[in-house]
């Protein structure tokens, strides 16, 4: 959604894929746009929470596109 403030909210179920390695956690809004989260800048508990929310939304495996 577009608002005059420029803010937009997405549901976890709107994300199409997630992936990670030892340095970054990436949440893909679509095939071309991913939000890169440096793991050294975010507590591991927050990464684990995001991972859990994505899994619960129907993306059980990293690197696999939503069907």
N, CA, C and O atoms as a Maestro MAE file, in Angstrom:
{
 s_m_m2io_version
 :::
 2.0.0
}

f_m_ct {
 s_m_title
 :::
 protein
 m_atom[268] {
  # First column is atom index #
  i_m_mmod_type
  r_m_x_coord
  r_m_y_coord
  r_m_z_coord
  i_m_residue_number
  s_m_chain_name
  s_m_pdb_residue_name
  s_m_pdb_atom_name
  i_m_atomic_number
  :::
  1 25 0.834 -1.185 0.000 1 A "UNK " " N  " 7
  2 3 0.000 0.000 0.000 1 A "UNK " " CA " 6
  3 2 0.872 1.239 0.000 1 A "UNK " " C  " 6
  4 15 1.944 1.252 0.605 1 A "UNK " " O  " 8
  5 25 0.418 2.273 -0.673 2 A "UNK " " N  " 7
  6 3 1.158 3.528 -0.728 2 A "UNK " " CA " 6
  7 2 0.382 4.570 0.060 2 A "UNK " " C  " 6
  8 15 -0.823 4.738 -0.127 2 A "UNK " " O  " 8
  9 25 1.085 5.263 0.939 3 A "UNK " " N  " 7
  10 3 0.498 6.288 1.766 3 A "UNK " " CA " 6
  11 2 1.294 7.576 1.597 3 A "UNK " " C  " 6
  12 15 2.460 7.528 1.205 3 A "UNK " " O  " 8
  13 25 0.689 8.727 1.883 4 A "UNK " " N  " 7
  14 3 1.435 9.984 1.782 4 A "UNK " " CA " 6
  15 2 2.727 9.971 2.593 4 A "UNK " " C  " 6
  16 15 3.690 10.645 2.228 4 A "UNK " " O  " 8
  17 25 2.759 9.219 3.681 5 A "UNK " " N  " 7
  18 3 3.963 9.146 4.512 5 A "UNK " " CA " 6
  19 2 5.047 8.275 3.897 5 A "UNK " " C  " 6
  20 15 6.200 8.314 4.326 5 A "UNK " " O  " 8
  21 25 4.676 7.488 2.889 6 A "UNK " " N  " 7
  22 3 5.640 6.603 2.242 6 A "UNK " " CA " 6
  23 2 5.774 5.263 2.918 6 A "UNK " " C  " 6
  24 15 6.599 4.448 2.507 6 A "UNK " " O  " 8
  25 25 4.982 5.011 3.949 7 A "UNK " " N  " 7
  26 3 5.078 3.745 4.653 7 A "UNK " " CA " 6
  27 2 4.185 2.699 4.004 7 A "UNK " " C  " 6
  28 15 3.122 2.998 3.460 7 A "UNK " " O  " 8
  29 25 4.649 1.488 4.082 8 A "UNK " " N  " 7
  30 3 3.909 0.362 3.530 8 A "UNK " " CA " 6
  31 2 4.042 -0.807 4.486 8 A "UNK " " C  " 6
  32 15 5.086 -0.987 5.112 8 A "UNK " " O  " 8
  33 25 3.001 -1.593 4.601 9 A "UNK " " N  " 7
  34 3 3.058 -2.771 5.466 9 A "UNK " " CA " 6
  35 2 2.821 -4.002 4.615 9 A "UNK " " C  " 6
  36 15 1.925 -4.034 3.772 9 A "UNK " " O  " 8
  37 25 3.630 -5.002 4.849 10 A "UNK " " N  " 7
  38 3 3.507 -6.281 4.156 10 A "UNK " " CA " 6
  39 2 3.270 -7.365 5.180 10 A "UNK " " C  " 6
  40 15 3.758 -7.289 6.308 10 A "UNK " " O  " 8
  41 25 2.525 -8.366 4.787 11 A "UNK " " N  " 7
  42 3 2.321 -9.531 5.643 11 A "UNK " " CA " 6
  43 2 3.439 -10.528 5.353 11 A "UNK " " C  " 6
  44 15 4.002 -10.538 4.259 11 A "UNK " " O  " 8
  45 25 3.752 -11.357 6.328 12 A "UNK " " N  " 7
  46 3 4.758 -12.394 6.093 12 A "UNK " " CA " 6
  47 2 4.317 -13.293 4.944 12 A "UNK " " C  " 6
  48 15 5.151 -13.778 4.180 12 A "UNK " " O  " 8
  49 25 3.022 -13.517 4.819 13 A "UNK " " N  " 7
  50 3 2.496 -14.372 3.747 13 A "UNK " " CA " 6
  51 2 2.677 -13.742 2.366 13 A "UNK " " C  " 6
  52 15 2.525 -14.433 1.358 13 A "UNK " " O  " 8
  53 25 2.998 -12.443 2.294 14 A "UNK " " N  " 7
  54 3 3.250 -11.781 1.010 14 A "UNK " " CA " 6
  55 2 4.677 -12.001 0.516 14 A "UNK " " C  " 6
  56 15 4.967 -11.773 -0.659 14 A "UNK " " O  " 8
  57 25 5.564 -12.438 1.395 15 A "UNK " " N  " 7
  58 3 6.951 -12.665 1.004 15 A "UNK " " CA " 6
  59 2 7.036 -13.951 0.186 15 A "UNK " " C  " 6
  60 15 6.338 -14.924 0.472 15 A "UNK " " O  " 8
  61 25 7.894 -13.951 -0.830 16 A "UNK " " N  " 7
  62 3 7.948 -15.104 -1.741 16 A "UNK " " CA " 6
  63 2 9.093 -16.071 -1.449 16 A "UNK " " C  " 6
  64 15 9.085 -17.206 -1.924 16 A "UNK " " O  " 8
  65 25 10.089 -15.617 -0.657 17 A "UNK " " N  " 7
  66 3 11.241 -16.476 -0.393 17 A "UNK " " CA " 6
  67 2 12.074 -15.853 0.720 17 A "UNK " " C  " 6
  68 15 12.026 -14.642 0.938 17 A "UNK " " O  " 8
  69 25 12.830 -16.676 1.413 18 A "UNK " " N  " 7
  70 3 13.847 -16.181 2.341 18 A "UNK " " CA " 6
  71 2 15.095 -17.027 2.170 18 A "UNK " " C  " 6
  72 15 15.027 -18.179 1.742 18 A "UNK " " O  " 8
  73 25 16.227 -16.448 2.507 19 A "UNK " " N  " 7
  74 3 17.492 -17.166 2.414 19 A "UNK " " CA " 6
  75 2 18.443 -16.573 3.446 19 A "UNK " " C  " 6
  76 15 18.200 -15.496 3.990 19 A "UNK " " O  " 8
  77 25 19.503 -17.279 3.699 20 A "UNK " " N  " 7
  78 3 20.488 -16.773 4.655 20 A "UNK " " CA " 6
  79 2 21.797 -17.520 4.505 20 A "UNK " " C  " 6
  80 15 21.851 -18.631 3.977 20 A "UNK " " O  " 8
  81 25 22.851 -16.880 4.984 21 A "UNK " " N  " 7
  82 3 24.139 -17.530 5.160 21 A "UNK " " CA " 6
  83 2 24.689 -17.041 6.497 21 A "UNK " " C  " 6
  84 15 23.939 -16.489 7.301 21 A "UNK " " O  " 8
  85 25 25.950 -17.227 6.744 22 A "UNK " " N  " 7
  86 3 26.495 -16.847 8.048 22 A "UNK " " CA " 6
  87 2 26.535 -15.329 8.263 22 A "UNK " " C  " 6
  88 15 26.654 -14.874 9.401 22 A "UNK " " O  " 8
  89 25 26.436 -14.541 7.186 23 A "UNK " " N  " 7
  90 3 26.543 -13.078 7.306 23 A "UNK " " CA " 6
  91 2 25.229 -12.326 7.168 23 A "UNK " " C  " 6
  92 15 25.038 -11.303 7.826 23 A "UNK " " O  " 8
  93 25 24.307 -12.814 6.317 24 A "UNK " " N  " 7
  94 3 23.084 -12.059 6.043 24 A "UNK " " CA " 6
  95 2 21.841 -12.948 6.075 24 A "UNK " " C  " 6
  96 15 21.908 -14.160 5.869 24 A "UNK " " O  " 8
  97 25 20.715 -12.305 6.341 25 A "UNK " " N  " 7
  98 3 19.391 -12.914 6.261 25 A "UNK " " CA " 6
  99 2 18.636 -12.079 5.245 25 A "UNK " " C  " 6
  100 15 18.595 -10.855 5.368 25 A "UNK " " O  " 8
  101 25 18.035 -12.711 4.243 26 A "UNK " " N  " 7
  102 3 17.367 -11.982 3.162 26 A "UNK " " CA " 6
  103 2 15.920 -12.434 3.053 26 A "UNK " " C  " 6
  104 15 15.626 -13.626 2.975 26 A "UNK " " O  " 8
  105 25 15.018 -11.448 3.048 27 A "UNK " " N  " 7
  106 3 13.596 -11.705 2.870 27 A "UNK " " CA " 6
  107 2 13.205 -11.109 1.519 27 A "UNK " " C  " 6
  108 15 13.378 -9.911 1.296 27 A "UNK " " O  " 8
  109 25 12.680 -11.938 0.621 28 A "UNK " " N  " 7
  110 3 12.346 -11.509 -0.731 28 A "UNK " " CA " 6
  111 2 10.860 -11.153 -0.835 28 A "UNK " " C  " 6
  112 15 9.987 -11.987 -0.595 28 A "UNK " " O  " 8
  113 25 10.597 -9.901 -1.198 29 A "UNK " " N  " 7
  114 3 9.229 -9.442 -1.425 29 A "UNK " " CA " 6
  115 2 8.718 -9.945 -2.766 29 A "UNK " " C  " 6
  116 15 7.528 -10.219 -2.919 29 A "UNK " " O  " 8
  117 25 9.614 -10.064 -3.733 30 A "UNK " " N  " 7
  118 3 9.313 -10.655 -5.031 30 A "UNK " " CA " 6
  119 2 10.616 -11.228 -5.567 30 A "UNK " " C  " 6
  120 15 11.626 -11.215 -4.864 30 A "UNK " " O  " 8
  121 25 10.613 -11.727 -6.786 31 A "UNK " " N  " 7
  122 3 11.826 -12.369 -7.320 31 A "UNK " " CA " 6
  123 2 12.993 -11.410 -7.491 31 A "UNK " " C  " 6
  124 15 14.146 -11.838 -7.517 31 A "UNK " " O  " 8
  125 25 12.707 -10.108 -7.608 32 A "UNK " " N  " 7
  126 3 13.758 -9.131 -7.865 32 A "UNK " " CA " 6
  127 2 14.147 -8.290 -6.657 32 A "UNK " " C  " 6
  128 15 15.215 -7.678 -6.657 32 A "UNK " " O  " 8
  129 25 13.303 -8.246 -5.626 33 A "UNK " " N  " 7
  130 3 13.556 -7.365 -4.493 33 A "UNK " " CA " 6
  131 2 13.676 -8.160 -3.207 33 A "UNK " " C  " 6
  132 15 12.748 -8.857 -2.799 33 A "UNK " " O  " 8
  133 25 14.834 -8.043 -2.578 34 A "UNK " " N  " 7
  134 3 15.052 -8.699 -1.295 34 A "UNK " " CA " 6
  135 2 15.548 -7.701 -0.273 34 A "UNK " " C  " 6
  136 15 16.320 -6.802 -0.605 34 A "UNK " " O  " 8
  137 25 15.118 -7.847 0.957 35 A "UNK " " N  " 7
  138 3 15.568 -7.009 2.058 35 A "UNK " " CA " 6
  139 2 16.726 -7.721 2.730 35 A "UNK " " C  " 6
  140 15 16.545 -8.796 3.302 35 A "UNK " " O  " 8
  141 25 17.915 -7.134 2.668 36 A "UNK " " N  " 7
  142 3 19.128 -7.738 3.211 36 A "UNK " " CA " 6
  143 2 19.325 -7.249 4.637 36 A "UNK " " C  " 6
  144 15 19.395 -6.047 4.893 36 A "UNK " " O  " 8
  145 25 19.412 -8.194 5.554 37 A "UNK " " N  " 7
  146 3 19.571 -7.869 6.971 37 A "UNK " " CA " 6
  147 2 20.914 -8.431 7.433 37 A "UNK " " C  " 6
  148 15 21.067 -9.649 7.531 37 A "UNK " " O  " 8
  149 25 21.889 -7.566 7.718 38 A "UNK " " N  " 7
  150 3 23.186 -8.057 8.195 38 A "UNK " " CA " 6
  151 2 23.044 -8.678 9.578 38 A "UNK " " C  " 6
  152 15 22.552 -8.032 10.503 38 A "UNK " " O  " 8
  153 25 23.467 -9.911 9.718 39 A "UNK " " N  " 7
  154 3 23.302 -10.621 10.982 39 A "UNK " " CA " 6
  155 2 24.114 -10.011 12.116 39 A "UNK " " C  " 6
  156 15 23.751 -10.170 13.282 39 A "UNK " " O  " 8
  157 25 25.202 -9.318 11.804 40 A "UNK " " N  " 7
  158 3 25.990 -8.711 12.876 40 A "UNK " " CA " 6
  159 2 25.361 -7.414 13.394 40 A "UNK " " C  " 6
  160 15 25.872 -6.814 14.339 40 A "UNK " " O  " 8
  161 25 24.257 -6.980 12.778 41 A "UNK " " N  " 7
  162 3 23.578 -5.751 13.190 41 A "UNK " " CA " 6
  163 2 22.249 -6.012 13.895 41 A "UNK " " C  " 6
  164 15 21.629 -5.083 14.414 41 A "UNK " " O  " 8
  165 25 21.807 -7.278 13.917 42 A "UNK " " N  " 7
  166 3 20.498 -7.641 14.461 42 A "UNK " " CA " 6
  167 2 20.680 -8.801 15.442 42 A "UNK " " C  " 6
  168 15 21.428 -9.736 15.154 42 A "UNK " " O  " 8
  169 25 20.014 -8.756 16.585 43 A "UNK " " N  " 7
  170 3 20.140 -9.879 17.533 43 A "UNK " " CA " 6
  171 2 19.677 -11.198 16.901 43 A "UNK " " C  " 6
  172 15 18.721 -11.223 16.125 43 A "UNK " " O  " 8
  173 25 20.364 -12.285 17.242 44 A "UNK " " N  " 7
  174 3 20.012 -13.599 16.705 44 A "UNK " " CA " 6
  175 2 18.564 -13.958 17.016 44 A "UNK " " C  " 6
  176 15 17.912 -14.633 16.219 44 A "UNK " " O  " 8
  177 25 18.054 -13.519 18.158 45 A "UNK " " N  " 7
  178 3 16.655 -13.807 18.512 45 A "UNK " " CA " 6
  179 2 15.695 -13.178 17.499 45 A "UNK " " C  " 6
  180 15 14.663 -13.769 17.181 45 A "UNK " " O  " 8
  181 25 16.021 -11.996 16.994 46 A "UNK " " N  " 7
  182 3 15.171 -11.336 15.992 46 A "UNK " " CA " 6
  183 2 15.208 -12.103 14.675 46 A "UNK " " C  " 6
  184 15 14.180 -12.257 14.015 46 A "UNK " " O  " 8
  185 25 16.391 -12.583 14.289 47 A "UNK " " N  " 7
  186 3 16.515 -13.394 13.074 47 A "UNK " " CA " 6
  187 2 15.707 -14.675 13.233 47 A "UNK " " C  " 6
  188 15 14.992 -15.079 12.316 47 A "UNK " " O  " 8
  189 25 15.818 -15.309 14.385 48 A "UNK " " N  " 7
  190 3 15.074 -16.545 14.634 48 A "UNK " " CA " 6
  191 2 13.569 -16.291 14.594 48 A "UNK " " C  " 6
  192 15 12.813 -17.119 14.085 48 A "UNK " " O  " 8
  193 25 13.131 -15.152 15.128 49 A "UNK " " N  " 7
  194 3 11.707 -14.809 15.077 49 A "UNK " " CA " 6
  195 2 11.238 -14.634 13.636 49 A "UNK " " C  " 6
  196 15 10.184 -15.146 13.259 49 A "UNK " " O  " 8
  197 25 12.026 -13.904 12.821 50 A "UNK " " N  " 7
  198 3 11.654 -13.710 11.411 50 A "UNK " " CA " 6
  199 2 11.612 -15.040 10.676 50 A "UNK " " C  " 6
  200 15 10.687 -15.306 9.909 50 A "UNK " " O  " 8
  201 25 12.612 -15.870 10.913 51 A "UNK " " N  " 7
  202 3 12.657 -17.193 10.283 51 A "UNK " " CA " 6
  203 2 11.401 -17.986 10.655 51 A "UNK " " C  " 6
  204 15 10.773 -18.599 9.792 51 A "UNK " " O  " 8
  205 25 11.042 -17.971 11.926 52 A "UNK " " N  " 7
  206 3 9.857 -18.685 12.383 52 A "UNK " " CA " 6
  207 2 8.576 -18.159 11.770 52 A "UNK " " C  " 6
  208 15 7.695 -18.941 11.413 52 A "UNK " " O  " 8
  209 25 8.456 -16.840 11.641 53 A "UNK " " N  " 7
  210 3 7.267 -16.245 11.024 53 A "UNK " " CA " 6
  211 2 7.160 -16.616 9.546 53 A "UNK " " C  " 6
  212 15 6.067 -16.884 9.047 53 A "UNK " " O  " 8
  213 25 8.284 -16.629 8.857 54 A "UNK " " N  " 7
  214 3 8.276 -17.010 7.439 54 A "UNK " " CA " 6
  215 2 7.910 -18.486 7.277 54 A "UNK " " C  " 6
  216 15 7.141 -18.844 6.385 54 A "UNK " " O  " 8
  217 25 8.454 -19.328 8.128 55 A "UNK " " N  " 7
  218 3 8.121 -20.756 8.076 55 A "UNK " " CA " 6
  219 2 6.635 -20.949 8.353 55 A "UNK " " C  " 6
  220 15 5.964 -21.705 7.650 55 A "UNK " " O  " 8
  221 25 6.117 -20.264 9.377 56 A "UNK " " N  " 7
  222 3 4.699 -20.373 9.719 56 A "UNK " " CA " 6
  223 2 3.788 -19.844 8.610 56 A "UNK " " C  " 6
  224 15 2.639 -20.269 8.497 56 A "UNK " " O  " 8
  225 25 4.296 -18.918 7.792 57 A "UNK " " N  " 7
  226 3 3.491 -18.346 6.710 57 A "UNK " " CA " 6
  227 2 3.452 -19.240 5.480 57 A "UNK " " C  " 6
  228 15 2.753 -18.928 4.516 57 A "UNK " " O  " 8
  229 25 4.198 -20.361 5.495 58 A "UNK " " N  " 7
  230 3 4.165 -21.280 4.366 58 A "UNK " " CA " 6
  231 2 5.455 -21.378 3.575 58 A "UNK " " C  " 6
  232 15 5.473 -21.943 2.482 58 A "UNK " " O  " 8
  233 25 6.539 -20.829 4.120 59 A "UNK " " N  " 7
  234 3 7.851 -20.944 3.469 59 A "UNK " " CA " 6
  235 2 8.767 -21.779 4.367 59 A "UNK " " C  " 6
  236 15 9.617 -21.222 5.062 59 A "UNK " " O  " 8
  237 25 8.610 -23.100 4.363 60 A "UNK " " N  " 7
  238 3 9.338 -23.929 5.318 60 A "UNK " " CA " 6
  239 2 10.836 -24.079 5.047 60 A "UNK " " C  " 6
  240 15 11.579 -24.473 5.946 60 A "UNK " " O  " 8
  241 25 11.295 -23.773 3.831 61 A "UNK " " N  " 7
  242 3 12.699 -23.991 3.491 61 A "UNK " " CA " 6
  243 2 13.323 -22.725 2.936 61 A "UNK " " C  " 6
  244 15 12.706 -22.019 2.139 61 A "UNK " " O  " 8
  245 25 14.538 -22.440 3.356 62 A "UNK " " N  " 7
  246 3 15.248 -21.274 2.826 62 A "UNK " " CA " 6
  247 2 15.594 -21.508 1.366 62 A "UNK " " C  " 6
  248 15 15.898 -22.631 0.965 62 A "UNK " " O  " 8
  249 25 15.549 -20.459 0.582 63 A "UNK " " N  " 7
  250 3 15.926 -20.534 -0.825 63 A "UNK " " CA " 6
  251 2 14.867 -21.081 -1.759 63 A "UNK " " C  " 6
  252 15 15.110 -21.173 -2.962 63 A "UNK " " O  " 8
  253 25 13.704 -21.445 -1.252 64 A "UNK " " N  " 7
  254 3 12.656 -22.028 -2.094 64 A "UNK " " CA " 6
  255 2 11.518 -21.034 -2.265 64 A "UNK " " C  " 6
  256 15 10.992 -20.512 -1.281 64 A "UNK " " O  " 8
  257 25 11.138 -20.771 -3.510 65 A "UNK " " N  " 7
  258 3 10.049 -19.844 -3.790 65 A "UNK " " CA " 6
  259 2 8.706 -20.377 -3.323 65 A "UNK " " C  " 6
  260 15 8.447 -21.580 -3.350 65 A "UNK " " O  " 8
  261 25 7.860 -19.453 -2.897 66 A "UNK " " N  " 7
  262 3 6.492 -19.819 -2.515 66 A "UNK " " CA " 6
  263 2 5.767 -20.354 -3.733 66 A "UNK " " C  " 6
  264 15 5.929 -19.824 -4.832 66 A "UNK " " O  " 8
  265 25 4.968 -21.399 -3.555 67 A "UNK " " N  " 7
  266 3 4.217 -21.993 -4.678 67 A "UNK " " CA " 6
  267 2 2.994 -21.192 -4.999 67 A "UNK " " C  " 6
  268 15 2.247 -21.545 -5.912 67 A "UNK " " O  " 8
  :::
 }
 m_bond[267] {
  # First column is bond index #
  i_m_from
  i_m_to
  i_m_order
  :::
  1 1 2 1
  2 2 3 1
  3 3 4 2
  4 3 5 1
  5 5 6 1
  6 6 7 1
  7 7 8 2
  8 7 9 1
  9 9 10 1
  10 10 11 1
  11 11 12 2
  12 11 13 1
  13 13 14 1
  14 14 15 1
  15 15 16 2
  16 15 17 1
  17 17 18 1
  18 18 19 1
  19 19 20 2
  20 19 21 1
  21 21 22 1
  22 22 23 1
  23 23 24 2
  24 23 25 1
  25 25 26 1
  26 26 27 1
  27 27 28 2
  28 27 29 1
  29 29 30 1
  30 30 31 1
  31 31 32 2
  32 31 33 1
  33 33 34 1
  34 34 35 1
  35 35 36 2
  36 35 37 1
  37 37 38 1
  38 38 39 1
  39 39 40 2
  40 39 41 1
  41 41 42 1
  42 42 43 1
  43 43 44 2
  44 43 45 1
  45 45 46 1
  46 46 47 1
  47 47 48 2
  48 47 49 1
  49 49 50 1
  50 50 51 1
  51 51 52 2
  52 51 53 1
  53 53 54 1
  54 54 55 1
  55 55 56 2
  56 55 57 1
  57 57 58 1
  58 58 59 1
  59 59 60 2
  60 59 61 1
  61 61 62 1
  62 62 63 1
  63 63 64 2
  64 63 65 1
  65 65 66 1
  66 66 67 1
  67 67 68 2
  68 67 69 1
  69 69 70 1
  70 70 71 1
  71 71 72 2
  72 71 73 1
  73 73 74 1
  74 74 75 1
  75 75 76 2
  76 75 77 1
  77 77 78 1
  78 78 79 1
  79 79 80 2
  80 79 81 1
  81 81 82 1
  82 82 83 1
  83 83 84 2
  84 83 85 1
  85 85 86 1
  86 86 87 1
  87 87 88 2
  88 87 89 1
  89 89 90 1
  90 90 91 1
  91 91 92 2
  92 91 93 1
  93 93 94 1
  94 94 95 1
  95 95 96 2
  96 95 97 1
  97 97 98 1
  98 98 99 1
  99 99 100 2
  100 99 101 1
  101 101 102 1
  102 102 103 1
  103 103 104 2
  104 103 105 1
  105 105 106 1
  106 106 107 1
  107 107 108 2
  108 107 109 1
  109 109 110 1
  110 110 111 1
  111 111 112 2
  112 111 113 1
  113 113 114 1
  114 114 115 1
  115 115 116 2
  116 115 117 1
  117 117 118 1
  118 118 119 1
  119 119 120 2
  120 119 121 1
  121 121 122 1
  122 122 123 1
  123 123 124 2
  124 123 125 1
  125 125 126 1
  126 126 127 1
  127 127 128 2
  128 127 129 1
  129 129 130 1
  130 130 131 1
  131 131 132 2
  132 131 133 1
  133 133 134 1
  134 134 135 1
  135 135 136 2
  136 135 137 1
  137 137 138 1
  138 138 139 1
  139 139 140 2
  140 139 141 1
  141 141 142 1
  142 142 143 1
  143 143 144 2
  144 143 145 1
  145 145 146 1
  146 146 147 1
  147 147 148 2
  148 147 149 1
  149 149 150 1
  150 150 151 1
  151 151 152 2
  152 151 153 1
  153 153 154 1
  154 154 155 1
  155 155 156 2
  156 155 157 1
  157 157 158 1
  158 158 159 1
  159 159 160 2
  160 159 161 1
  161 161 162 1
  162 162 163 1
  163 163 164 2
  164 163 165 1
  165 165 166 1
  166 166 167 1
  167 167 168 2
  168 167 169 1
  169 169 170 1
  170 170 171 1
  171 171 172 2
  172 171 173 1
  173 173 174 1
  174 174 175 1
  175 175 176 2
  176 175 177 1
  177 177 178 1
  178 178 179 1
  179 179 180 2
  180 179 181 1
  181 181 182 1
  182 182 183 1
  183 183 184 2
  184 183 185 1
  185 185 186 1
  186 186 187 1
  187 187 188 2
  188 187 189 1
  189 189 190 1
  190 190 191 1
  191 191 192 2
  192 191 193 1
  193 193 194 1
  194 194 195 1
  195 195 196 2
  196 195 197 1
  197 197 198 1
  198 198 199 1
  199 199 200 2
  200 199 201 1
  201 201 202 1
  202 202 203 1
  203 203 204 2
  204 203 205 1
  205 205 206 1
  206 206 207 1
  207 207 208 2
  208 207 209 1
  209 209 210 1
  210 210 211 1
  211 211 212 2
  212 211 213 1
  213 213 214 1
  214 214 215 1
  215 215 216 2
  216 215 217 1
  217 217 218 1
  218 218 219 1
  219 219 220 2
  220 219 221 1
  221 221 222 1
  222 222 223 1
  223 223 224 2
  224 223 225 1
  225 225 226 1
  226 226 227 1
  227 227 228 2
  228 227 229 1
  229 229 230 1
  230 230 231 1
  231 231 232 2
  232 231 233 1
  233 233 234 1
  234 234 235 1
  235 235 236 2
  236 235 237 1
  237 237 238 1
  238 238 239 1
  239 239 240 2
  240 239 241 1
  241 241 242 1
  242 242 243 1
  243 243 244 2
  244 243 245 1
  245 245 246 1
  246 246 247 1
  247 247 248 2
  248 247 249 1
  249 249 250 1
  250 250 251 1
  251 251 252 2
  252 251 253 1
  253 253 254 1
  254 254 255 1
  255 255 256 2
  256 255 257 1
  257 257 258 1
  258 258 259 1
  259 259 260 2
  260 259 261 1
  261 261 262 1
  262 262 263 1
  263 263 264 2
  264 263 265 1
  265 265 266 1
  266 266 267 1
  267 267 268 2
  :::
 }
}
